[in-house]
Coordinates of C-alpha atoms in Angstrom, one line a residue:
X228 CA -40.2 -36.9 18.1
X229 CA -43.0 -39.7 18.9
X230 CA -45.2 -39.7 15.6
X231 CA -44.0 -37.6 12.9
X232 CA -46.7 -38.3 9.5
X233 CA -44.8 -36.8 6.2
X234 CA -47.2 -38.5 4.0
X235 CA -48.1 -37.1 0.5
X236 CA -45.0 -34.8 0.2
X237 CA -42.9 -35.9 -2.7
X238 CA -40.5 -37.8 0.4
X239 CA -37.4 -40.1 -1.7
X240 CA -35.1 -40.1 0.4
X241 CA -35.6 -41.2 4.5
X242 CA -32.0 -41.3 5.4
X243 CA -32.3 -37.7 7.2
X244 CA -34.8 -39.8 10.0
X245 CA -32.2 -42.2 10.8
X246 CA -31.0 -40.3 13.8
X247 CA -35.4 -40.6 15.2
X248 CA -34.6 -43.2 17.7
X249 CA -37.8 -41.9 19.5
X250 CA -39.7 -42.0 16.6
X251 CA -42.8 -44.3 17.3
X252 CA -45.8 -43.4 14.8
X253 CA -44.0 -43.4 11.3
X254 CA -46.8 -42.5 7.7
X255 CA -44.0 -42.0 5.0
X256 CA -47.8 -43.3 2.9
X257 CA -48.8 -41.8 -1.1
X258 CA -44.7 -41.0 -1.4
X259 CA -42.3 -41.5 -4.4
X260 CA -40.1 -43.6 -2.1
X261 CA -38.0 -46.6 -3.0
X262 CA -36.0 -47.2 0.0
X263 CA -36.4 -47.7 3.4
X264 CA -33.0 -49.2 5.0
X265 CA -32.6 -46.2 6.3
X266 CA -34.9 -47.2 9.0
X267 CA -32.9 -50.1 9.7
X268 CA -31.6 -48.0 13.8
X269 CA -35.1 -46.8 14.6
X270 CA -35.6 -49.6 17.9
X271 CA -38.5 -48.1 18.6
X272 CA -40.3 -47.9 16.1
X273 CA -44.2 -49.3 16.5
X274 CA -46.3 -47.8 13.4
X275 CA -45.0 -48.1 9.8
X276 CA -47.2 -47.0 7.9
X277 CA -45.4 -47.2 4.1
X278 CA -48.3 -47.4 1.8
X279 CA -48.8 -45.5 -2.2
X280 CA -45.2 -46.4 -2.8
X281 CA -43.1 -47.8 -4.6
X282 CA -41.2 -49.8 -1.4
X283 CA -39.8 -53.6 -2.7
X284 CA -37.2 -54.7 0.2
X285 CA -38.0 -54.5 4.0
X286 CA -35.4 -56.5 4.9
X287 CA -34.4 -53.7 6.7
X288 CA -37.2 -53.5 9.4
X289 CA -37.0 -57.0 9.9
X290 CA -34.9 -56.6 12.7
X291 CA -37.7 -53.9 14.4
X292 CA -38.6 -56.3 17.0
X293 CA -41.4 -53.5 18.2
X294 CA -43.0 -53.2 14.6
X295 CA -46.3 -54.4 16.1
X296 CA -47.8 -51.8 12.6
X297 CA -46.4 -51.8 9.1
X298 CA -49.0 -51.1 6.7
X299 CA -47.4 -51.8 3.2

């Protein structure tokens, strides 16, 4: 899976996504999400949308070198 859109789905936990290492585009916007630390191993991620979430700490994704688009 390279693209996954789960916006507006009441997602609160992203840990089930941690093994989807081929993801390039991930939309999690408009979810009551607070923690995205489980995404720290998604090294192919190029675009991440976490708009309208409760995420405050972005440190876990700062090591994602391919991440070019971050919408928060």
